[in-house]
Coordinates of C-alpha atoms and ligand atoms in Angstrom, one line a residue:
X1 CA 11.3 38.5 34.6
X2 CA 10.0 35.4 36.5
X3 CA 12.9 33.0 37.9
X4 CA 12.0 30.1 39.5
X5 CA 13.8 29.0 42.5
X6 CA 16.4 26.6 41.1
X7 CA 17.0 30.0 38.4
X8 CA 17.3 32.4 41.7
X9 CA 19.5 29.7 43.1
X10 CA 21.7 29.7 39.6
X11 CA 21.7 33.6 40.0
X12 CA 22.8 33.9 43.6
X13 CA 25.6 31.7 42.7
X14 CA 24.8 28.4 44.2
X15 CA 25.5 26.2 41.2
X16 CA 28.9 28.2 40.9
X17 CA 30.7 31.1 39.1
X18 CA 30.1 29.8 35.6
X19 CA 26.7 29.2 35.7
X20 CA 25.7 32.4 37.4
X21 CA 27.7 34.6 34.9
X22 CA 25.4 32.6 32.1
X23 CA 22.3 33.0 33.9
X24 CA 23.0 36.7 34.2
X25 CA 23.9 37.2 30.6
X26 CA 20.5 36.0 30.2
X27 CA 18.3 37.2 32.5
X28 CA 19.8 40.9 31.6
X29 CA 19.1 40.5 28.0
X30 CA 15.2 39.3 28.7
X31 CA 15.0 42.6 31.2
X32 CA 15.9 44.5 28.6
X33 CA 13.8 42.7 25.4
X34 CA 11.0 42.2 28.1
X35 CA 11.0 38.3 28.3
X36 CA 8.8 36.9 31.1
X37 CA 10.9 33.7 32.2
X38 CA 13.4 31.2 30.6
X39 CA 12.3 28.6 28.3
X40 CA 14.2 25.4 26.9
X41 CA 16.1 25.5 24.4
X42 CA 16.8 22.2 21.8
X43 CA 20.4 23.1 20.8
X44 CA 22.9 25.8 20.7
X45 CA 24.9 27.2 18.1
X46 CA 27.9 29.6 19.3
X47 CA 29.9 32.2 17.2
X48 CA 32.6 33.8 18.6
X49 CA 34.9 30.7 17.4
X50 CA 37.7 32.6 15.2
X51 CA 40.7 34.0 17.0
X52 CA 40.7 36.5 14.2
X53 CA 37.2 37.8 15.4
X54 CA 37.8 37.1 18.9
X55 CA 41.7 37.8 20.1
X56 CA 42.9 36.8 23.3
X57 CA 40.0 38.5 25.4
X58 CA 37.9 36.0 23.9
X59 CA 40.3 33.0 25.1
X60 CA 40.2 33.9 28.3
X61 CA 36.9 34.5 28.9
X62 CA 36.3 31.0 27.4
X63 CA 39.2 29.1 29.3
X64 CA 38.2 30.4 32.6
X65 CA 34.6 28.4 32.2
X66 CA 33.8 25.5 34.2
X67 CA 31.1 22.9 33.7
X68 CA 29.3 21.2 31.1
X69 CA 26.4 22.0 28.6
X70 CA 22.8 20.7 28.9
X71 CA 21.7 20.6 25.4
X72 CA 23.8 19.3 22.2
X73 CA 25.7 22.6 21.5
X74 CA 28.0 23.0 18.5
X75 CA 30.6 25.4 17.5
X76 CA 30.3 27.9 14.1
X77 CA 33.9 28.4 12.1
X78 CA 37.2 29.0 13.3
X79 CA 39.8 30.7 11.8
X80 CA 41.6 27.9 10.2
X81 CA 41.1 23.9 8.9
X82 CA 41.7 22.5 12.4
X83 CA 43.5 19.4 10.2
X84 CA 45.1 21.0 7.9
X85 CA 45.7 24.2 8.9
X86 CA 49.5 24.9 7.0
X87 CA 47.7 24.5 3.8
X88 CA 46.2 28.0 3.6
X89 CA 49.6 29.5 5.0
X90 CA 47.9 30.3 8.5
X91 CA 50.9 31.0 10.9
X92 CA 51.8 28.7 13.5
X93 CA 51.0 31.8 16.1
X94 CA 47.4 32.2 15.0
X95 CA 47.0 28.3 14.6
X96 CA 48.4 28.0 18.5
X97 CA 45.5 30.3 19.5
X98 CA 42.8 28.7 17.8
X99 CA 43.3 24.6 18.8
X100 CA 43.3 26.7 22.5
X101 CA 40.0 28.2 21.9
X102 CA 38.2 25.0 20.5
X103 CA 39.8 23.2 23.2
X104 CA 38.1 25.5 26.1
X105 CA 34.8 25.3 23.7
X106 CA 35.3 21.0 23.7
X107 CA 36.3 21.3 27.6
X108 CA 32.4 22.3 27.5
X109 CA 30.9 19.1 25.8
X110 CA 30.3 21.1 22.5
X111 CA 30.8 19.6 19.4
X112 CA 33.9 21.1 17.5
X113 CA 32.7 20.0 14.4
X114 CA 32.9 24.3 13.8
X115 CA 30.0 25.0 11.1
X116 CA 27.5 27.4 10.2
X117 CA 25.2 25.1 9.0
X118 CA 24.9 22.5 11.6
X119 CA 21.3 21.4 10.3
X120 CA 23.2 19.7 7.7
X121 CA 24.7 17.2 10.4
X122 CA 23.5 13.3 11.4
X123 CA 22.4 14.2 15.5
X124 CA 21.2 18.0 15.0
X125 CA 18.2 17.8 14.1
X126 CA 15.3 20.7 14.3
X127 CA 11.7 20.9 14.0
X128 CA 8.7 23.5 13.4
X129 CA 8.5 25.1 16.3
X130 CA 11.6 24.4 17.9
X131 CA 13.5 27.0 20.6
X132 CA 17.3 27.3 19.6
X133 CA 19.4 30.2 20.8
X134 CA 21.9 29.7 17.8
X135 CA 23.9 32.7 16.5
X136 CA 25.2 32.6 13.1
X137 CA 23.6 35.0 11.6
X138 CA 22.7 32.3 8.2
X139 CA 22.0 29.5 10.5
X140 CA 19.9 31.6 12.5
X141 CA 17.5 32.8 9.3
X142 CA 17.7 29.3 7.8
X143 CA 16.4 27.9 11.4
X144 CA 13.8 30.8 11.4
X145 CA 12.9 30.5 7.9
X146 CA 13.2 27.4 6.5
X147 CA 12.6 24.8 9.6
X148 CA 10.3 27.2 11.2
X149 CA 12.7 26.5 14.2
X150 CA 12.8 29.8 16.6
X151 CA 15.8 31.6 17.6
X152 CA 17.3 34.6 18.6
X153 CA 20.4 36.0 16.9
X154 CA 22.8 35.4 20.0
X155 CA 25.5 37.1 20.1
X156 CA 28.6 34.4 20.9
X157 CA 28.1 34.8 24.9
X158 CA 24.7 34.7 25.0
X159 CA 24.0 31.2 22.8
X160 CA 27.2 29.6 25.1
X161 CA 25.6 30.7 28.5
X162 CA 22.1 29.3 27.0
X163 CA 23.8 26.2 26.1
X164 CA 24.9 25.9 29.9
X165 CA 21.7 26.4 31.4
X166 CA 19.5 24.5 28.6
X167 CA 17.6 27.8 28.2
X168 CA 17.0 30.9 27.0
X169 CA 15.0 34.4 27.7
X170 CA 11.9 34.1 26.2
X171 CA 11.4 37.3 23.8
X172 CA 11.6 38.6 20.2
X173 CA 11.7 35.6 17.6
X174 CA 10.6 33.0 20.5
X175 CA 7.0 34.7 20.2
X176 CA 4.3 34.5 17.7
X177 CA 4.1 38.4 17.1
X178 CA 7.3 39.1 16.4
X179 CA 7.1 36.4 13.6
X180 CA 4.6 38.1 11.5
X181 CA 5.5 39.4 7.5
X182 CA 6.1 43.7 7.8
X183 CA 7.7 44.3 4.5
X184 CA 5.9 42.4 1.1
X185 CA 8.9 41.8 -1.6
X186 CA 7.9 41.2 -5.1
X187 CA 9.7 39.5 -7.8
X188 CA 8.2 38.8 -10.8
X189 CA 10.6 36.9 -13.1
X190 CA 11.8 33.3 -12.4
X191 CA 14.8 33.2 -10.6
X192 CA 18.0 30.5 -11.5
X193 CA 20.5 29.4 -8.8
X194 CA 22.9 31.8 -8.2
X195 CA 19.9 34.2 -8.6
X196 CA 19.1 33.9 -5.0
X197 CA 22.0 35.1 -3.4
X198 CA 22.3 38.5 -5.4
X199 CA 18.2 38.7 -4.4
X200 CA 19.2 38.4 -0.6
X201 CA 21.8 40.6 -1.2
X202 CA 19.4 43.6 -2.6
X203 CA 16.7 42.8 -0.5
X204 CA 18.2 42.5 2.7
X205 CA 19.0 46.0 2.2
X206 CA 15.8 47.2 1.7
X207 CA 13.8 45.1 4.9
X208 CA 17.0 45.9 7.3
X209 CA 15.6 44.1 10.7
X210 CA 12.2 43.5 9.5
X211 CA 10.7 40.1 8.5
X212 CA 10.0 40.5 5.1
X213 CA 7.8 38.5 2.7
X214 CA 8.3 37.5 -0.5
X215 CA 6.1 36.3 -4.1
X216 CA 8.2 34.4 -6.7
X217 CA 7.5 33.3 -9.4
X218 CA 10.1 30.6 -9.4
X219 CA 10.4 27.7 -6.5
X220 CA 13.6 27.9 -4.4
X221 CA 15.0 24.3 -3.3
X222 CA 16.8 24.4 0.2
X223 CA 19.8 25.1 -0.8
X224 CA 18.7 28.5 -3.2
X225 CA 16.8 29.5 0.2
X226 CA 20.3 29.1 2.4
X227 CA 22.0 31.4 0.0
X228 CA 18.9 33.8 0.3
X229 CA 18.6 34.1 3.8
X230 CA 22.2 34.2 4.6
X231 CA 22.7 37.3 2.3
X232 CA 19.8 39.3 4.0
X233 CA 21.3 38.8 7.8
X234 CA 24.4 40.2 5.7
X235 CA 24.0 43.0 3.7
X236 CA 20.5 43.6 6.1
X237 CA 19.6 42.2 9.6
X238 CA 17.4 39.8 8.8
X239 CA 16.3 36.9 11.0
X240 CA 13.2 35.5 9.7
X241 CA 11.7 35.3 6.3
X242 CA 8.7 34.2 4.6
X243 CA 7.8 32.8 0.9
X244 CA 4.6 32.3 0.0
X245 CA 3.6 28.9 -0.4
X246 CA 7.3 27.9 0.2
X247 CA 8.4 28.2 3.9
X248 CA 6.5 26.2 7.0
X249 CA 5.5 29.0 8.6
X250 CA 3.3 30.7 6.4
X251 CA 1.8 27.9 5.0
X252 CA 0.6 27.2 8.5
X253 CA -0.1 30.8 10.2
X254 CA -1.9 32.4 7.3
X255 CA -0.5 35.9 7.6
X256 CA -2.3 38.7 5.9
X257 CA 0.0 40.3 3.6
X258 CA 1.9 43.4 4.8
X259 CA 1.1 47.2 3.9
X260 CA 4.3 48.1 2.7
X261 CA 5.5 47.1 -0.6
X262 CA 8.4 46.9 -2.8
X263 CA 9.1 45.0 -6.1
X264 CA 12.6 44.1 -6.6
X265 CA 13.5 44.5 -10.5
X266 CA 15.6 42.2 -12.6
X267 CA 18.2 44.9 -13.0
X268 CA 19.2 45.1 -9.7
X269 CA 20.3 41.9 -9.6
X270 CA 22.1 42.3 -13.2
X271 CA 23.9 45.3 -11.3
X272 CA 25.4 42.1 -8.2
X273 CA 26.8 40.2 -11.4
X274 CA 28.1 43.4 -13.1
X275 CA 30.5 44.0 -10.2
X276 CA 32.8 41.3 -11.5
X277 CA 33.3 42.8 -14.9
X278 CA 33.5 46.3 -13.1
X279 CA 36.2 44.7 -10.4
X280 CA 39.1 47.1 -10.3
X281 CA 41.2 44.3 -10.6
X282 CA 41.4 40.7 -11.8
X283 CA 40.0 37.9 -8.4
X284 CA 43.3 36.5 -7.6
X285 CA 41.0 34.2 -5.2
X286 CA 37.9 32.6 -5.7
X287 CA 35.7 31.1 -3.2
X288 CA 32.4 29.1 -2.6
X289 CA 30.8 27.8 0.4
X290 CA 29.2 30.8 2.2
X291 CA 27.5 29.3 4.1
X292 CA 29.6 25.7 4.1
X293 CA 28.3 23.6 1.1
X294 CA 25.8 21.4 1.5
X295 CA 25.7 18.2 -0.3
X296 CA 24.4 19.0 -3.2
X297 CA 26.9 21.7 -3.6
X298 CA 30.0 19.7 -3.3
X299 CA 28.5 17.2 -6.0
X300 CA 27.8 20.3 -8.4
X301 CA 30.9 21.6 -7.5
X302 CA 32.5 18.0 -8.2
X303 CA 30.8 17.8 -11.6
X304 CA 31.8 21.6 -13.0
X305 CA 35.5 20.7 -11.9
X306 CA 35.6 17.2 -13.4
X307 CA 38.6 17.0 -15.5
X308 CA 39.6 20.5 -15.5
X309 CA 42.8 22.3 -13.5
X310 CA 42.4 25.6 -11.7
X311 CA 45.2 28.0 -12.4
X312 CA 44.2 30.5 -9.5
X313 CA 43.7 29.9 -5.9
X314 CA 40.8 28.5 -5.3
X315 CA 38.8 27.2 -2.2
X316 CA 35.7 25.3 -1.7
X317 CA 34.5 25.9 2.2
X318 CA 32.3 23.1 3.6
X319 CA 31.8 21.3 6.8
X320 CA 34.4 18.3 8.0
X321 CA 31.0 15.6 8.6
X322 CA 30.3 16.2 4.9
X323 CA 33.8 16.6 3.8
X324 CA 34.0 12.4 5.2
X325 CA 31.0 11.8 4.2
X326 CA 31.2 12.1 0.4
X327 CA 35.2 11.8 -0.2
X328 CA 34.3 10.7 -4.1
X329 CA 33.0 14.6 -4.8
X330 CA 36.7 15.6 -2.1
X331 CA 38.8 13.9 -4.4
X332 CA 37.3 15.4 -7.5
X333 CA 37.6 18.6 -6.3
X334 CA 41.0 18.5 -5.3
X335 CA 42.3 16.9 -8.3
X336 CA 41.3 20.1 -10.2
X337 CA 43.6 21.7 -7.9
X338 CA 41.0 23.5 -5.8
X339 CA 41.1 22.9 -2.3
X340 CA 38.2 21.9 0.2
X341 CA 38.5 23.6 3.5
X342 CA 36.5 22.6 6.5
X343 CA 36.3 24.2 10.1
X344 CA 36.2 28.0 8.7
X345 CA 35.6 29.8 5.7
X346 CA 36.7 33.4 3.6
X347 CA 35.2 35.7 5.7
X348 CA 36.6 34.6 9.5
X349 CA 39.7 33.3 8.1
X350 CA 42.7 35.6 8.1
X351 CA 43.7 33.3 4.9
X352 CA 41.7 35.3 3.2
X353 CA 43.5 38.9 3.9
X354 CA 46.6 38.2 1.8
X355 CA 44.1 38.7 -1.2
X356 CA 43.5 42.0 -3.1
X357 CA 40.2 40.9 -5.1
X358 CA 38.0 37.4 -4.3
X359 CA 35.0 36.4 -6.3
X360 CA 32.7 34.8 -4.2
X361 CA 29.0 33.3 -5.2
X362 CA 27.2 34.2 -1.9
X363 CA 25.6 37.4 -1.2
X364 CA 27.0 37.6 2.3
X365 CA 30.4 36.8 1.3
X366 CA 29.9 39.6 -1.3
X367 CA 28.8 41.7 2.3
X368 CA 31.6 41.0 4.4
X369 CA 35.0 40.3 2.5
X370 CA 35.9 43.9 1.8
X371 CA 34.8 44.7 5.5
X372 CA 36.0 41.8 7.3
X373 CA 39.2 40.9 5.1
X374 CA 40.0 44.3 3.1
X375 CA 39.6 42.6 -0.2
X376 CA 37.2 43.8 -3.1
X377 CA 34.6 41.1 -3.3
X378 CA 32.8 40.6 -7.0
X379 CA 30.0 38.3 -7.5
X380 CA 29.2 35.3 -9.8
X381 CA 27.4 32.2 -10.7
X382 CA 29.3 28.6 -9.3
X383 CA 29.7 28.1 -13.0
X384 CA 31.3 31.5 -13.0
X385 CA 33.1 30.9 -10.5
X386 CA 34.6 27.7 -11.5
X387 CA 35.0 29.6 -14.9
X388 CA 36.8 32.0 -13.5
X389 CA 39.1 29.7 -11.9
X390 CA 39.9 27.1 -14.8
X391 CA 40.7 30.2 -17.7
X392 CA 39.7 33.9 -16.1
X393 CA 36.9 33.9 -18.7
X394 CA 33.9 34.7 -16.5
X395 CA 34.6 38.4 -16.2
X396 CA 34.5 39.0 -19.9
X397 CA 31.0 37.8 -19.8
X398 CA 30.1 39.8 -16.3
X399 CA 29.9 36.6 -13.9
X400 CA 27.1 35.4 -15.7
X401 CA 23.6 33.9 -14.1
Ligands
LIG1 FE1 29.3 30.6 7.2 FE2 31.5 32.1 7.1 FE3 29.6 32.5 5.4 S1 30.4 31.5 8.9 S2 27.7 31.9 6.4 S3 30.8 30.6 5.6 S4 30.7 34.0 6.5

């Protein structure tokens, strides 16, 4: 891989200990994806936030760095509402851990704002064509997919050493080839809301890593295409999608369509919603905001809950610069007696783990609760949801779209 001299400088130490362990993370990943130099990156998105995910190896691999970084750089969820942490029961331990690791991350210069979807926020902005090296896995797709942004899914170590240098190694989703449709997905009845995230859910399954393609026959709106693409990196590996006529990419590049094809049928995603009427047991805890509500969320959210009282635990996950920014749709919310959490969410919160069954309307959540938290996840509709909160009635009708 091609350094130049101010990057064999970096790597033979000369800028000091913290730089040369990030320019080495690097330059070993490029060797072995084949990247030919470093490029700039525009921003930096680091996992690895949680002490639940990252213990005290993780702490002290993060205290012990020195320095600043060189492009905006912001931090994905922690393990707790940095605020208002007692609220969920989190014990003081855990919470003593945490406000240590986001104070090493702010130590830095990143913003501990603690989000997994940063392109939501005033100051971090992307464009088509922009190199990132983010790393949550839904951020990643929605950079990839739906800005036509290019990154990497950086592992925690990797995105904070690229945020220290301002670069990153230039291979897989940096580079046109790798972009290019390999798996067509068909689906041909019009999709609703909620629709979306059991779809992800299905077809990340079926493209695994590969960048698949799809044909609706309904339109997605940003949101409906966050809830897609986070569910694919979850129950799949998927970075990078395509709709036709939708996303920026293919509109501009043209693709041909791929060899391999698949239809997805409207039963399988009936099957995603039947999971809560086949749940084992009743959610004791339901949850939306996988990945962190957007605006438009919190306002439906706002508007379903309007009036009504929740009589089970549940928890509305978005980020704190939304949370201020629209405290009418907070303090509707709340009044229900659902609670809006920012800084972390169900899956990397160990809030979560003190509950046997959680109904969840996001196809990643549905992914990683019962690995991540040991809870039976079931699946339905914000409606459903919010039904299921208010009386218990969504299960009778299976969650429904
Ligand atoms: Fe975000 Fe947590 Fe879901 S990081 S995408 S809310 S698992």
């Amino acid at each position: 891989m091609y350094l130049t001299k101010e990057e064999e400088q970096i790597l033979n130490g000369e800028a000091g200990e913290t730089l040369r362990q990030a320019i080495g993370i690097l330059v070993t990943l490029g060797d072995i994806y084949g990247a030919d130099r470093l490029i700039p990156i525009k921003s930096a998105q680091i996992a690895g936030v949680s002490y639940k995910t990252i213990g005290d190896a993780g702490l002290e691999w993060i205290s012990d760095l020195q320095g600043r970084v060189k492009v905006p750089a912001i931090l994905n969820p922690a393990g707790m509402d940095l605020e208002d942490w007692e609220r969920l029961r989190i014990s003081p331990d855990f919470a003593e851990k945490q406000k240590l690791i986001v104070q090493a991350y702010e130590k830095l210069g990143i913003r501990c704002e603690c989000t997994c979807t940063p392109y939501a926020l005033e100051g971090f902005d992307v464009g088509y064509g922009d190199h990132l090296a983010w790393s949550e896995s839904s951020a990643v797709s929605y950079a990839n997919s739906v800005l036509g942004a290019r990154t990497n899914r950086e592992g925690g170590p990797s995105a904070l050493s690229a945020a220290l240098l301002g670069k990153t190694a230039n291979y897989g989703f940096h580079l046109d080839e790798n972009r290019v449709p390999e798996i067509s997905i068909d689906v041909e009845y019009p999709l609703e809301r909620s629709d979306y995230g059991a779809l992800g859910y299905v077809a990340g399954k079926l493209a695994g890593k590969r960048v698949p393609v799809f044909h609706l026959r309904s339109t997605p709106d940003a949101d409906e295409l966050k809830a897609l693409g986070a569910a694919m990196a979850a129950s799949g590996a998927v970075a990078l999608y395509h709709v036709e006529g939708i996303t920026p990419e293919i509109r501009k590049r043209n693709f041909e369509d791929p060899a391999e094809k698949v239809a997805i049928e409207k039963k399988e995603l009936d099957e995603i919603y039947e999971s809560l009427r086949t749940a084992r047991k009743e959610p004791e805890l339901i949850t939306i905001g996988c990945p962190h509500c957007t605006a438009a969320e919190l306002e439906t959210a706002a508007k379903l809950l309007k009036g009504k009282t929740v009589s089970k635990e549940f928890w509305i996950f978005t980020s704190r610069e939304l949370a201020k920014r629209y405290p009418a749709y907070i303090r509707t919310i709340e009044e229900s007696g659902a609670k809006v959490v920012c800084d972390t969410c169900m899956v990397v919160s160990p809030a979560t783990n003190r509950f046997s069954c959680v109904m969840v309307n996001s196809g990643k959540a549905l992914a990683y609760v019962p690995g991540m938290c040991g809870a039976e996840a079931v699946y339905g509709s914000m409606e459903a949801c919010v039904e299921e909160a208010v009386g218990g009635t969504a299960k009778k009708e299976g969650g429904s779209h």
